[in-house]
Every structure is written in structure tokens, then in C-alpha cells.
C-alpha positions as MATLAB code, in Angstrom:
seq = 'MPDYFEDVGSLAIVESHIEQVQKLEETQSKAMLKRYKEIRLELNDRLLSSKSNSFTQQQLRGTLVQVDSAIDAMNRSLKGEIGTQAKKASLLGVNHLLKEISAFEKEFGGTITPINLNAGLIANDASKFKINTAQSSLDAYSEDLRSSITTELSNAALIGMDYSKVSQNLGQFFKGEEWKLERIARTEMHGIYNLGKQKGMEEVQDEYIDDLKKALIHPMDNRTGKDSKYAASKEMVVDIDKPFSYTWGGKLRVFMVPPDRPNDRAIMVPYRPSW';
ca = [
     -60.270  -29.187   10.270;
     -62.421  -27.547    7.549;
     -65.317  -25.520    8.899;
     -67.618  -27.701    6.830;
     -67.101  -30.729    9.049;
     -67.745  -28.778   12.221;
     -70.874  -27.202   10.778;
     -72.238  -30.395    9.276;
     -71.810  -32.148   12.592;
     -74.088  -29.570   14.187;
     -76.773  -29.746   11.529;
     -79.812  -31.621   12.784;
     -80.544  -32.935    9.307;
     -77.472  -35.200    9.305;
     -78.233  -36.608   12.745;
     -81.832  -37.141   11.716;
     -80.785  -39.042    8.603;
     -78.417  -41.247   10.568;
     -81.249  -42.117   12.954;
     -83.579  -42.930   10.058;
     -81.016  -45.221    8.451;
     -80.419  -47.062   11.699;
     -84.162  -47.427   12.239;
     -84.555  -48.929    8.768;
     -81.733  -51.379    9.457;
     -83.298  -52.392   12.777;
     -86.662  -52.951   11.079;
     -85.058  -55.125    8.416;
     -83.097  -57.076   10.983;
     -86.190  -57.784   13.098;
     -88.213  -58.883   10.076;
     -85.526  -61.307    8.948;
     -84.986  -62.686   12.445;
     -88.720  -63.231   12.822;
     -88.821  -65.425    9.721;
     -85.616  -67.159   10.780;
     -87.168  -68.066   14.146;
     -90.353  -69.328   12.467;
     -88.333  -71.718   10.305;
     -86.291  -72.851   13.311;
     -89.415  -73.641   15.331;
     -91.014  -75.483   12.419;
     -87.930  -77.665   12.093;
     -87.797  -78.248   15.846;
     -91.443  -79.365   15.886;
     -90.739  -81.899   13.145;
     -87.783  -83.338   15.028;
     -89.670  -83.559   18.303;
     -92.433  -85.550   16.588;
     -90.104  -88.572   16.385;
     -90.829  -91.411   18.821;
     -87.264  -92.702   18.766;
     -84.998  -92.508   21.795;
     -81.608  -92.416   20.078;
     -80.442  -90.672   16.931;
     -79.280  -93.213   14.322;
     -77.603  -93.092   10.911;
     -80.942  -93.915    9.289;
     -82.617  -91.027   11.076;
     -79.724  -88.794   10.086;
     -80.662  -89.059    6.414;
     -84.280  -88.144    7.059;
     -83.312  -85.295    9.377;
     -80.884  -83.834    6.844;
     -83.676  -83.777    4.277;
     -85.776  -81.799    6.743;
     -82.868  -79.468    7.502;
     -82.256  -78.848    3.795;
     -85.935  -78.115    3.249;
     -86.044  -75.719    6.203;
     -82.904  -73.840    5.157;
     -84.104  -73.557    1.544;
     -87.429  -72.160    2.728;
     -85.644  -69.729    5.029;
     -83.303  -68.574    2.264;
     -86.136  -67.931   -0.187;
     -88.089  -66.011    2.410;
     -85.124  -63.889    3.519;
     -84.197  -63.069   -0.072;
     -87.697  -61.822   -0.714;
     -87.651  -59.770    2.463;
     -84.303  -58.144    1.769;
     -85.324  -57.452   -1.839;
     -88.386  -55.522   -0.712;
     -86.519  -53.525    1.915;
     -83.610  -52.786   -0.434;
     -85.805  -50.569   -2.584;
     -86.842  -48.590    0.503;
     -83.221  -48.183    1.646;
     -82.047  -47.027   -1.763;
     -84.879  -44.520   -2.140;
     -84.185  -43.211    1.358;
     -80.558  -42.625    0.345;
     -81.521  -40.607   -2.750;
     -84.101  -38.537   -0.892;
     -81.682  -37.841    1.962;
     -79.078  -36.696   -0.544;
     -81.434  -34.159   -2.096;
     -82.437  -32.822    1.319;
     -78.802  -32.529    2.408;
     -77.741  -30.671   -0.733;
     -80.634  -28.253   -0.292;
     -79.825  -27.698    3.392;
     -76.068  -27.303    2.836;
     -76.517  -24.944   -0.111;
     -78.758  -22.747    1.989;
     -76.536  -22.981    5.083;
     -73.209  -22.271    3.399;
     -74.142  -20.469    0.196;
     -77.315  -18.649    1.092;
     -79.132  -20.044   -1.952;
     -80.764  -23.273   -3.021;
     -79.957  -24.995   -6.310;
     -83.194  -26.416   -7.771;
     -82.650  -30.112   -8.480;
     -85.185  -32.233  -10.279;
     -84.214  -35.890  -10.311;
     -86.272  -39.048  -10.737;
     -85.456  -40.388   -7.287;
     -87.507  -43.544   -7.794;
     -85.693  -44.500  -10.995;
     -82.249  -43.839   -9.509;
     -83.111  -45.805   -6.373;
     -84.468  -48.720   -8.400;
     -81.284  -48.992  -10.470;
     -79.115  -48.848   -7.363;
     -81.161  -51.425   -5.451;
     -81.070  -53.920   -8.340;
     -77.282  -53.926   -8.236;
     -77.013  -54.348   -4.479;
     -79.851  -56.860   -4.139;
     -77.708  -59.392   -5.984;
     -74.862  -58.785   -3.527;
     -77.179  -59.076   -0.535;
     -78.735  -62.278   -1.812;
     -75.284  -63.730   -2.442;
     -74.468  -63.020    1.214;
     -77.596  -64.920    2.239;
     -76.659  -67.835   -0.033;
     -73.215  -68.027    1.562;
     -74.751  -67.837    5.029;
     -77.256  -70.603    4.230;
     -74.567  -72.909    2.887;
     -72.381  -72.321    5.926;
     -75.376  -73.032    8.174;
     -76.172  -76.211    6.253;
     -72.585  -77.445    6.465;
     -72.300  -76.779   10.207;
     -75.597  -78.498   10.992;
     -74.682  -81.511    8.851;
     -71.444  -81.911   10.808;
     -73.224  -81.629   14.165;
     -75.923  -84.139   13.218;
     -73.407  -86.590   11.776;
     -71.456  -86.555   15.040;
     -74.676  -87.039   16.987;
     -75.575  -90.099   14.888;
     -72.136  -91.629   15.403;
     -72.538  -91.683   19.170;
     -76.269  -92.436   19.165;
     -77.145  -89.260   21.032;
     -80.557  -89.038   22.664;
     -83.050  -87.733   20.075;
     -84.467  -85.054   22.324;
     -80.918  -83.865   23.024;
     -80.266  -83.619   19.278;
     -83.342  -81.447   18.872;
     -82.319  -79.282   21.825;
     -78.781  -78.830   20.511;
     -80.042  -77.945   17.059;
     -82.343  -75.289   18.489;
     -79.509  -73.787   20.502;
     -77.284  -73.807   17.437;
     -79.843  -71.860   15.413;
     -80.175  -69.310   18.214;
     -76.406  -68.921   18.370;
     -76.342  -68.090   14.665;
     -78.868  -65.246   14.847;
     -76.214  -62.549   15.239;
     -74.752  -63.457   11.839;
     -78.071  -62.947   10.114;
     -78.570  -59.688   11.991;
     -75.160  -58.485   10.823;
     -75.974  -59.339    7.214;
     -79.221  -57.379    7.390;
     -77.614  -54.279    8.860;
     -74.541  -54.345    6.626;
     -76.427  -54.907    3.381;
     -79.100  -52.294    4.115;
     -76.407  -49.775    4.961;
     -74.605  -50.465    1.716;
     -77.798  -50.163   -0.323;
     -78.649  -46.839    1.337;
     -75.224  -45.392    0.570;
     -75.230  -46.720   -2.990;
     -78.506  -44.874   -3.511;
     -76.691  -41.725   -2.421;
     -73.743  -42.515   -4.691;
     -75.957  -42.910   -7.756;
     -77.837  -39.752   -6.833;
     -74.584  -37.800   -6.496;
     -73.499  -38.967   -9.938;
     -76.717  -37.625  -11.438;
     -76.498  -34.331   -9.547;
     -72.909  -33.818  -10.648;
     -73.758  -34.504  -14.297;
     -76.818  -32.266  -14.389;
     -76.499  -29.560  -11.728;
     -73.340  -29.240   -9.573;
     -70.167  -30.170  -11.446;
     -67.837  -29.630   -8.456;
     -69.803  -31.919   -6.118;
     -67.737  -34.335   -4.047;
     -68.505  -36.873   -1.323;
     -67.396  -37.068    2.307;
     -67.855  -39.475    5.209;
     -69.623  -38.869    8.501;
     -69.152  -41.405   11.320;
     -71.653  -41.541   14.205;
     -69.716  -41.184   17.450;
     -70.906  -43.109   20.513;
     -69.922  -46.109   22.622;
     -70.456  -48.410   19.631;
     -67.984  -46.589   17.379;
     -64.947  -48.733   16.597;
     -61.366  -47.497   16.797;
     -60.970  -47.887   13.048;
     -64.040  -45.713   12.443;
     -62.708  -43.045   14.798;
     -59.421  -43.094   12.927;
     -61.185  -42.875    9.562;
     -63.197  -39.916   10.857;
     -59.974  -38.141   11.857;
     -58.763  -38.376    8.242;
     -61.640  -36.113    7.124;
     -61.937  -37.954    3.838;
     -63.320  -36.002    0.875;
     -63.001  -37.526   -2.592;
     -64.346  -37.104   -6.109;
     -67.639  -38.890   -6.610;
     -66.147  -41.388   -9.059;
     -63.202  -42.159   -6.756;
     -63.080  -44.551   -3.775;
     -62.367  -43.691   -0.164;
     -59.178  -45.220    1.194;
     -57.164  -45.369    4.390;
     -54.730  -47.736    6.087;
     -55.671  -49.445    9.338;
     -53.789  -52.234   11.073;
     -51.286  -52.345    8.258;
     -53.968  -53.023    5.667;
     -55.266  -50.654    2.994;
     -59.032  -50.275    2.982;
     -60.561  -49.103   -0.282;
     -64.305  -48.692   -0.858;
     -66.618  -46.657   -3.085;
     -69.384  -46.443   -0.506;
     -69.604  -47.456    3.151;
     -69.705  -49.788    4.942;
     -66.089  -50.841    4.539;
     -66.626  -53.611    7.102;
     -69.606  -55.293    8.824;
     -71.385  -53.011   11.314;
     -69.683  -49.868    9.965;
     -72.250  -47.079   10.369;
     -70.571  -44.338    8.323;
     -72.754  -42.491    5.839;
     -71.791  -40.377    2.857;
     -72.716  -36.714    2.634;
     -72.336  -34.295   -0.286;
     -69.498  -31.753   -0.254;
     -68.589  -28.666   -2.270;
     -65.340  -26.678   -1.927;
     -67.424  -23.508   -1.599;
     -69.096  -24.874    1.505;
];
């Protein structure tokens, strides 16, 4: 194992950055879940206002209109929320990169290379690219939610289920879906953070350190998956313009920046052969 990996693992700056990223992801997740719950309760209140005892085909049409309206409102709100937080995640990635390069240069080289980058501009460019991906994930989630609810309500109308039971089931369904939204928030924020680092590394390599490379650091605790532990054992270091890759479960995983799967918590760190 290169000394670099052992030393980096002991540097408080890396652990601190990992904690900050996870805190940002938790904040984003809570904000999105809060809005999600507000929409769910609004829809539930509308359904409970009905005086009918049984759920009919006629009521199905009206209820689906309400469901569509609620999901559309939720999607618009979540897109706005993730767009705002994306800029923060991307800027955090660029700023962390600059701090890490400064710390590693001092730790392993005894000097500090002055780097003057427009972190805000780099972060803005990176976030624009990833916001589209994140919003596409929310669109797919919303459509899947809409389809599942339509199926459940259609079945309820066929058997004339008690109206209050329909409302109760719908509320439970929404609650059961919360983990998916939470996963989207964490995964997308993590990707935006690391893309900010990627774009920052490209600028640093062009302007200041031509032999700069990128490596992966995986947090190790009881939440770390077997695939992440295996990836960490590979000690992957690649050129900045090249993807990371490894084979797990018979499948090749290739990715420019982590995460390479939902809930992957790996972060990129800068690397120089001289370190």
C-alpha cells in the first residue's frame, strides 16, 4: 500500500470533509422529506373531506386528479429544493479540493502551491450539469409514484373499498416510499459534490499541477458495503480525465466520479506521485 493512503487516512482534514458532505446530504434529505410529507398530508386532508362511505369508479376519476395535482406540486417543489442545494454541494466540493491540495502539499512536500481559482464559477458550471440529472431522477420517481398510486386506487374502486380505508392505505403508501426520496437526495448531492471536485481538479491540472491525479477514499464503518470495501482495497488512482473502474459480482463498474451506486459514500481526493 502506498504511504499516501495510510497518511491521508490519518489526516483530520479528510475525515472532516467526509463529515461535512454527509451533513449536507442529511440536510437536503430532511428538507425534501419535509415538503414530501406536507404534500402527502394535504392530499390526505382532501380525501378525508369526502362524505362517501365506499370508493367508486366516479370518485376514482376525481381522486386521480387530486393525486396528479399533489404529485406535480411535490415534484416542482423538490426540483427547486435540490437545485438550490446543488450549488452549495458543488461549491463545497471545489473548496474542499483546494484545502486538500494545500494540506497534502504541505504534509508531503513541505511547501504550498498557491492556487487561485474562481471556485464559484467552477461550482456553478458543475452544478448546472448535475442539476439536470438530479431533476430527471425526481421526474422518474414522480412518474413511478403516480403509476403505483393509480394502480392501487383502481383496485380499490373495483371492490368498492371503504373510503376511509382508501385514504389510510394511500397515506401508508406515501410513507413507505419515503426511503426512495431520501436515497435520491443523498445520491444526487454526493454526485454533485464530487463533480465539483472533478471540475476543480481539471482546472488545477491545466493551470498549476500538471501531474495531478485523483483517488478514492471510502468511509469505513458498519454502513460500508462489501463492494465499497473491495473497491477501497484496489487503491484506485487514475488520471483526472479517466474513469475509475473495477469488477464486482461479475460486472464491470465504470464511473468518472462517485457514487457508482446509490448510497455509495466514497469521495475523491487529489493525488500526486510525489506525495
